[in-house]
Amino acid sequence: MTDAARFRLIPRRALVSWLILVAVTLVSFALGVEHGTGAAIVFVVLALTGIKVRLIGLDFMELRHAPIVLRALFEVYCVALWAVLSTLYLL
Amino acid sequence: MPGEQGTWVFLLGDMVVFGAFFATFLVERSKNPDLSDTSRKTLHVGVGLANTLVLLASSLFVVLAIGAVRVGARSIATNAVVAAMVCGLIFIALKVFEYRSAVMVGHGPGANHFYLYYFVLTGLHLFHVCVGILVLSFLLTQTRRTEFSTTRMAIVEGGACFWHLVDLLWVVLFPLLYLVS
């Protein structure tokens, strides 16, 4: 196997998403630990969580190029999860 | 589409069920926010962060394994699945450490509602991790194959997606339990 083929074993988009996931995890951790109180911070942390869920689905589970119905169901799940959790927290 | 249709019915169903658990947890903790927050602060947030990073690393190994299976790089696929399994075992070890620490200082499932939900939610997730390791064990038996039928490849991809589901659920549990005050 050539070096080029070896490099393609992890799709570039999945690798970028993984780096974003690690970075967002560390940011969420810092926000939660350092500024754990306050609705605005929690709102941001939950939004970052929704983004992380979406990246895992689209680029690790390969739903980005899945049939439209499956991808739509997943996108709706991500938005609903964020909306429901944020609403319940604010109530 | 990675995996088979039935796999996705199961995976999406599991996501929805856990979504309901997450919502129930937030409703329950809102009934006594001060107690919940005091309890939350007793958790090992550093261990929770480490477990998140461990599962994210495992997911990348599984992505690598699937990529390697597709191009026939059997040795890389095997090593990647083994690495993902090791990550899963590290997750379990850290979780056992957390459980033991909590119970030893009187923060067991019966201490209050927060700890009850903590143990139930993380316990259900831990069950998924254990099943996931069994699924990865199956993938390990497939990585040495030279040829894959469409059905077999769909099963392998579905197994990989199950492991990513384990990661996905933890990515929500970590902030809900450890970070959100």
CSV table of N, CA and C in Angstrom, one decimal, chain B residues 2-107:
chain,number,residue,atom,x,y,z
B,2,PRO,N,-24.1,3.3,5.6
B,2,PRO,CA,-23.3,2.3,6.3
B,2,PRO,C,-24.3,1.4,7.1
B,3,GLY,N,-24.0,0.1,7.1
B,3,GLY,CA,-24.9,-0.8,7.9
B,3,GLY,C,-26.2,-1.1,7.2
B,4,GLU,N,-27.1,-1.9,7.8
B,4,GLU,CA,-28.3,-2.2,7.2
B,4,GLU,C,-29.5,-1.4,7.8
B,5,GLN,N,-30.6,-1.4,7.2
B,5,GLN,CA,-31.8,-0.6,7.7
B,5,GLN,C,-32.1,-1.0,9.1
B,6,GLY,N,-32.1,-2.3,9.4
B,6,GLY,CA,-32.5,-2.7,10.8
B,6,GLY,C,-31.6,-2.2,11.8
B,7,THR,N,-30.3,-2.1,11.4
B,7,THR,CA,-29.3,-1.5,12.4
B,7,THR,C,-29.7,-0.1,12.7
B,8,TRP,N,-30.1,0.7,11.7
B,8,TRP,CA,-30.4,2.1,12.0
B,8,TRP,C,-31.7,2.2,12.8
B,9,VAL,N,-32.6,1.3,12.6
B,9,VAL,CA,-33.8,1.4,13.4
B,9,VAL,C,-33.4,1.2,14.9
B,10,PHE,N,-32.5,0.3,15.2
B,10,PHE,CA,-32.1,0.0,16.5
B,10,PHE,C,-31.3,1.2,17.1
B,11,LEU,N,-30.3,1.7,16.2
B,11,LEU,CA,-29.5,2.8,16.7
B,11,LEU,C,-30.3,4.1,17.0
B,12,LEU,N,-31.1,4.4,16.1
B,12,LEU,CA,-32.0,5.6,16.3
B,12,LEU,C,-32.9,5.4,17.5
B,13,GLY,N,-33.5,4.2,17.6
B,13,GLY,CA,-34.3,3.9,18.7
B,13,GLY,C,-33.6,4.1,20.0
B,14,ASP,N,-32.4,3.6,20.1
B,14,ASP,CA,-31.6,3.7,21.3
B,14,ASP,C,-31.3,5.2,21.6
B,15,MET,N,-31.0,6.0,20.6
B,15,MET,CA,-30.8,7.4,20.8
B,15,MET,C,-32.0,8.1,21.4
B,16,VAL,N,-33.2,7.7,20.9
B,16,VAL,CA,-34.4,8.3,21.4
B,16,VAL,C,-34.7,7.9,22.8
B,17,VAL,N,-34.5,6.7,23.1
B,17,VAL,CA,-34.7,6.2,24.5
B,17,VAL,C,-33.7,6.9,25.5
B,18,PHE,N,-32.5,7.0,25.1
B,18,PHE,CA,-31.5,7.8,25.9
B,18,PHE,C,-31.9,9.3,26.0
B,19,GLY,N,-32.4,9.8,24.9
B,19,GLY,CA,-32.9,11.2,24.9
B,19,GLY,C,-33.9,11.4,26.0
B,20,ALA,N,-34.9,10.4,26.1
B,20,ALA,CA,-35.9,10.5,27.1
B,20,ALA,C,-35.3,10.4,28.5
B,21,PHE,N,-34.3,9.6,28.7
B,21,PHE,CA,-33.6,9.5,30.0
B,21,PHE,C,-32.9,10.8,30.3
B,22,PHE,N,-32.3,11.4,29.3
B,22,PHE,CA,-31.6,12.7,29.6
B,22,PHE,C,-32.7,13.7,30.1
B,23,ALA,N,-33.8,13.8,29.3
B,23,ALA,CA,-34.8,14.7,29.7
B,23,ALA,C,-35.4,14.5,31.1
B,24,THR,N,-35.6,13.2,31.4
B,24,THR,CA,-36.1,12.8,32.7
B,24,THR,C,-35.2,13.3,33.8
B,25,PHE,N,-33.9,13.1,33.5
B,25,PHE,CA,-32.9,13.5,34.5
B,25,PHE,C,-32.9,15.0,34.8
B,26,LEU,N,-33.0,15.8,33.7
B,26,LEU,CA,-33.1,17.2,33.9
B,26,LEU,C,-34.3,17.7,34.7
B,27,VAL,N,-35.5,17.0,34.4
B,27,VAL,CA,-36.7,17.3,35.1
B,27,VAL,C,-36.5,17.0,36.6
B,28,GLU,N,-35.9,15.8,36.9
B,28,GLU,CA,-35.8,15.3,38.2
B,28,GLU,C,-34.8,16.3,39.0
B,29,ARG,N,-33.7,16.7,38.4
B,29,ARG,CA,-32.8,17.5,39.1
B,29,ARG,C,-33.3,18.9,39.3
B,30,SER,N,-34.3,19.3,38.5
B,30,SER,CA,-34.8,20.7,38.7
B,30,SER,C,-35.7,20.7,39.9
B,31,LYS,N,-36.1,19.6,40.4
B,31,LYS,CA,-36.9,19.6,41.6
B,31,LYS,C,-36.1,19.9,42.9
B,32,ASN,N,-34.8,19.7,42.8
B,32,ASN,CA,-34.0,20.0,43.9
B,32,ASN,C,-32.6,20.4,43.4
B,33,PRO,N,-32.5,21.6,42.8
B,33,PRO,CA,-31.3,22.0,42.1
B,33,PRO,C,-30.1,22.2,43.0
B,34,ASP,N,-30.3,22.7,44.2
B,34,ASP,CA,-29.2,22.9,45.1
B,34,ASP,C,-28.5,21.5,45.5
B,35,LEU,N,-29.4,20.6,45.8
B,35,LEU,CA,-28.8,19.3,46.2
B,35,LEU,C,-28.1,18.6,45.0
B,36,SER,N,-28.8,18.8,43.8
B,36,SER,CA,-28.2,18.2,42.6
B,36,SER,C,-26.8,18.8,42.3
B,37,ASP,N,-26.7,20.1,42.5
B,37,ASP,CA,-25.4,20.8,42.2
B,37,ASP,C,-24.4,20.4,43.2
B,38,THR,N,-24.8,20.3,44.5
B,38,THR,CA,-23.8,19.9,45.5
B,38,THR,C,-23.3,18.5,45.2
B,39,SER,N,-24.2,17.6,44.8
B,39,SER,CA,-23.8,16.2,44.5
B,39,SER,C,-23.0,16.2,43.2
B,40,ARG,N,-23.3,17.0,42.2
B,40,ARG,CA,-22.5,17.0,41.0
B,40,ARG,C,-21.1,17.4,41.3
B,41,LYS,N,-20.9,18.3,42.2
B,41,LYS,CA,-19.5,18.8,42.5
B,41,LYS,C,-18.6,17.7,43.1
B,42,THR,N,-19.3,16.6,43.6
B,42,THR,CA,-18.5,15.6,44.3
B,42,THR,C,-18.0,14.6,43.2
B,43,LEU,N,-18.5,14.7,42.0
B,43,LEU,CA,-18.0,13.7,40.9
B,43,LEU,C,-16.6,14.0,40.5
B,44,HIS,N,-15.9,13.0,40.0
B,44,HIS,CA,-14.6,13.2,39.5
B,44,HIS,C,-14.6,13.7,38.1
B,45,VAL,N,-14.7,15.1,37.9
B,45,VAL,CA,-14.9,15.6,36.6
B,45,VAL,C,-13.7,15.4,35.7
B,46,GLY,N,-12.5,15.3,36.3
B,46,GLY,CA,-11.3,15.0,35.5
B,46,GLY,C,-11.3,13.6,34.9
B,47,VAL,N,-11.9,12.6,35.7
B,47,VAL,CA,-12.1,11.3,35.2
B,47,VAL,C,-13.1,11.2,34.1
B,48,GLY,N,-14.2,12.0,34.2
B,48,GLY,CA,-15.2,12.1,33.2
B,48,GLY,C,-14.6,12.7,31.9
B,49,LEU,N,-13.7,13.7,32.0
B,49,LEU,CA,-13.1,14.3,30.8
B,49,LEU,C,-12.2,13.2,30.2
B,50,ALA,N,-11.4,12.5,31.0
B,50,ALA,CA,-10.5,11.5,30.5
B,50,ALA,C,-11.3,10.4,29.8
B,51,ASN,N,-12.4,10.0,30.3
B,51,ASN,CA,-13.2,9.0,29.7
B,51,ASN,C,-13.8,9.5,28.3
B,52,THR,N,-14.1,10.8,28.3
B,52,THR,CA,-14.6,11.4,27.0
B,52,THR,C,-13.5,11.3,25.9
B,53,LEU,N,-12.3,11.7,26.3
B,53,LEU,CA,-11.2,11.7,25.4
B,53,LEU,C,-10.8,10.2,25.0
B,54,VAL,N,-10.9,9.3,25.9
B,54,VAL,CA,-10.7,7.9,25.6
B,54,VAL,C,-11.7,7.4,24.6
B,55,LEU,N,-12.9,7.7,24.8
B,55,LEU,CA,-13.9,7.2,23.8
B,55,LEU,C,-13.8,7.9,22.4
B,56,LEU,N,-13.4,9.2,22.4
B,56,LEU,CA,-13.2,9.9,21.2
B,56,LEU,C,-12.0,9.2,20.4
B,57,ALA,N,-11.0,8.9,21.2
B,57,ALA,CA,-9.8,8.2,20.5
B,57,ALA,C,-10.3,6.8,20.0
B,58,SER,N,-11.1,6.1,20.7
B,58,SER,CA,-11.6,4.8,20.3
B,58,SER,C,-12.4,4.9,19.0
B,59,SER,N,-13.2,6.0,18.9
B,59,SER,CA,-14.0,6.2,17.7
B,59,SER,C,-13.1,6.4,16.5
B,60,LEU,N,-12.0,7.2,16.7
B,60,LEU,CA,-11.1,7.4,15.6
B,60,LEU,C,-10.4,6.1,15.1
B,61,PHE,N,-10.1,5.2,16.1
B,61,PHE,CA,-9.5,3.9,15.8
B,61,PHE,C,-10.5,3.1,15.0
B,62,VAL,N,-11.8,3.2,15.3
B,62,VAL,CA,-12.8,2.4,14.6
B,62,VAL,C,-13.0,3.0,13.2
B,63,VAL,N,-12.9,4.3,13.0
B,63,VAL,CA,-13.0,4.9,11.7
B,63,VAL,C,-11.8,4.4,10.8
B,64,LEU,N,-10.6,4.3,11.5
B,64,LEU,CA,-9.4,3.8,10.8
B,64,LEU,C,-9.6,2.3,10.4
B,65,ALA,N,-10.2,1.6,11.4
B,65,ALA,CA,-10.4,0.1,11.1
B,65,ALA,C,-11.3,-0.1,9.9
B,66,ILE,N,-12.4,0.7,9.8
B,66,ILE,CA,-13.3,0.5,8.7
B,66,ILE,C,-12.6,0.9,7.4
B,67,GLY,N,-11.9,2.0,7.4
B,67,GLY,CA,-11.1,2.5,6.2
B,67,GLY,C,-10.1,1.4,5.8
B,68,ALA,N,-9.5,0.8,6.7
B,68,ALA,CA,-8.5,-0.3,6.4
B,68,ALA,C,-9.1,-1.5,5.9
B,69,VAL,N,-10.3,-1.9,6.5
B,69,VAL,CA,-11.0,-3.1,6.0
B,69,VAL,C,-11.4,-2.9,4.5
B,70,ARG,N,-11.8,-1.7,4.2
B,70,ARG,CA,-12.3,-1.4,2.8
B,70,ARG,C,-11.2,-1.5,1.8
B,71,VAL,N,-10.0,-1.2,2.2
B,71,VAL,CA,-8.9,-1.2,1.2
B,71,VAL,C,-8.1,-2.5,1.3
B,72,GLY,N,-8.5,-3.4,2.3
B,72,GLY,CA,-7.8,-4.6,2.4
B,72,GLY,C,-6.5,-4.6,3.2
B,73,ALA,N,-6.4,-3.5,4.0
B,73,ALA,CA,-5.2,-3.3,4.9
B,73,ALA,C,-5.5,-4.1,6.2
B,74,ARG,N,-5.3,-5.4,6.1
B,74,ARG,CA,-5.8,-6.2,7.3
B,74,ARG,C,-5.1,-6.0,8.6
B,75,SER,N,-3.8,-5.8,8.5
B,75,SER,CA,-3.0,-5.7,9.7
B,75,SER,C,-3.4,-4.4,10.4
B,76,ILE,N,-3.5,-3.3,9.6
B,76,ILE,CA,-3.9,-2.0,10.2
B,76,ILE,C,-5.3,-2.1,10.8
B,77,ALA,N,-6.2,-2.8,10.1
B,77,ALA,CA,-7.6,-2.9,10.6
B,77,ALA,C,-7.6,-3.7,12.0
B,78,THR,N,-6.8,-4.7,12.0
B,78,THR,CA,-6.7,-5.5,13.2
B,78,THR,C,-6.2,-4.7,14.4
B,79,ASN,N,-5.1,-4.0,14.2
B,79,ASN,CA,-4.5,-3.2,15.2
B,79,ASN,C,-5.4,-2.1,15.7
B,80,ALA,N,-6.1,-1.5,14.7
B,80,ALA,CA,-7.0,-0.4,15.1
B,80,ALA,C,-8.2,-0.9,16.0
B,81,VAL,N,-8.7,-2.1,15.6
B,81,VAL,CA,-9.8,-2.6,16.4
B,81,VAL,C,-9.3,-3.0,17.8
B,82,VAL,N,-8.1,-3.5,17.9
B,82,VAL,CA,-7.5,-3.9,19.2
B,82,VAL,C,-7.3,-2.6,20.0
B,83,ALA,N,-6.8,-1.5,19.4
B,83,ALA,CA,-6.6,-0.2,20.1
B,83,ALA,C,-8.0,0.3,20.6
B,84,ALA,N,-9.0,0.2,19.8
B,84,ALA,CA,-10.4,0.6,20.2
B,84,ALA,C,-10.8,-0.2,21.4
B,85,MET,N,-10.6,-1.5,21.4
B,85,MET,CA,-11.0,-2.3,22.5
B,85,MET,C,-10.2,-1.9,23.8
B,86,VAL,N,-9.0,-1.6,23.7
B,86,VAL,CA,-8.2,-1.2,24.8
B,86,VAL,C,-8.8,0.1,25.4
B,87,CYS,N,-9.1,1.0,24.5
B,87,CYS,CA,-9.8,2.2,25.0
B,87,CYS,C,-11.1,1.9,25.7
B,88,GLY,N,-11.9,1.0,25.2
B,88,GLY,CA,-13.1,0.6,25.9
B,88,GLY,C,-12.8,0.0,27.3
B,89,LEU,N,-11.7,-0.8,27.4
B,89,LEU,CA,-11.4,-1.4,28.7
B,89,LEU,C,-10.9,-0.3,29.7
B,90,ILE,N,-10.1,0.7,29.1
B,90,ILE,CA,-9.7,1.8,30.0
B,90,ILE,C,-10.9,2.6,30.5
B,91,PHE,N,-11.9,2.8,29.6
B,91,PHE,CA,-13.1,3.5,30.1
B,91,PHE,C,-13.8,2.7,31.2
B,92,ILE,N,-13.9,1.4,31.1
B,92,ILE,CA,-14.5,0.6,32.1
B,92,ILE,C,-13.7,0.7,33.4
B,93,ALA,N,-12.4,0.6,33.3
B,93,ALA,CA,-11.5,0.7,34.5
B,93,ALA,C,-11.8,2.1,35.3
B,94,LEU,N,-11.8,3.1,34.5
B,94,LEU,CA,-12.0,4.5,35.1
B,94,LEU,C,-13.4,4.6,35.7
B,95,LYS,N,-14.4,3.9,35.1
B,95,LYS,CA,-15.7,4.0,35.6
B,95,LYS,C,-15.8,3.2,36.9
B,96,VAL,N,-15.2,2.1,37.0
B,96,VAL,CA,-15.2,1.3,38.2
B,96,VAL,C,-14.5,2.1,39.3
B,97,PHE,N,-13.4,2.8,39.0
B,97,PHE,CA,-12.7,3.6,40.0
B,97,PHE,C,-13.7,4.7,40.5
B,98,GLU,N,-14.4,5.3,39.6
B,98,GLU,CA,-15.4,6.3,40.0
B,98,GLU,C,-16.5,5.8,40.9
B,99,TYR,N,-17.0,4.7,40.5
B,99,TYR,CA,-18.1,4.0,41.3
B,99,TYR,C,-17.6,3.7,42.7
B,100,ARG,N,-16.4,3.1,42.7
B,100,ARG,CA,-15.9,2.7,44.0
B,100,ARG,C,-15.6,3.9,44.9
B,101,SER,N,-15.1,5.0,44.3
B,101,SER,CA,-14.8,6.2,45.1
B,101,SER,C,-16.1,6.8,45.6
B,102,ALA,N,-17.1,6.8,44.8
B,102,ALA,CA,-18.4,7.4,45.2
B,102,ALA,C,-19.0,6.6,46.4
B,103,VAL,N,-19.1,5.3,46.2
B,103,VAL,CA,-19.7,4.4,47.2
B,103,VAL,C,-18.9,4.5,48.5
B,104,MET,N,-17.6,4.5,48.4
B,104,MET,CA,-16.8,4.5,49.7
B,104,MET,C,-17.0,5.8,50.5
B,105,VAL,N,-17.4,6.9,49.9
B,105,VAL,CA,-17.7,8.1,50.7
B,105,VAL,C,-19.2,8.3,50.9
B,106,GLY,N,-20.0,7.2,50.7
B,106,GLY,CA,-21.4,7.3,51.0
B,106,GLY,C,-22.3,7.9,49.9
B,107,HIS,N,-21.7,8.0,48.7
B,107,HIS,CA,-22.5,8.6,47.6
B,107,HIS,C,-23.0,7.4,46.7
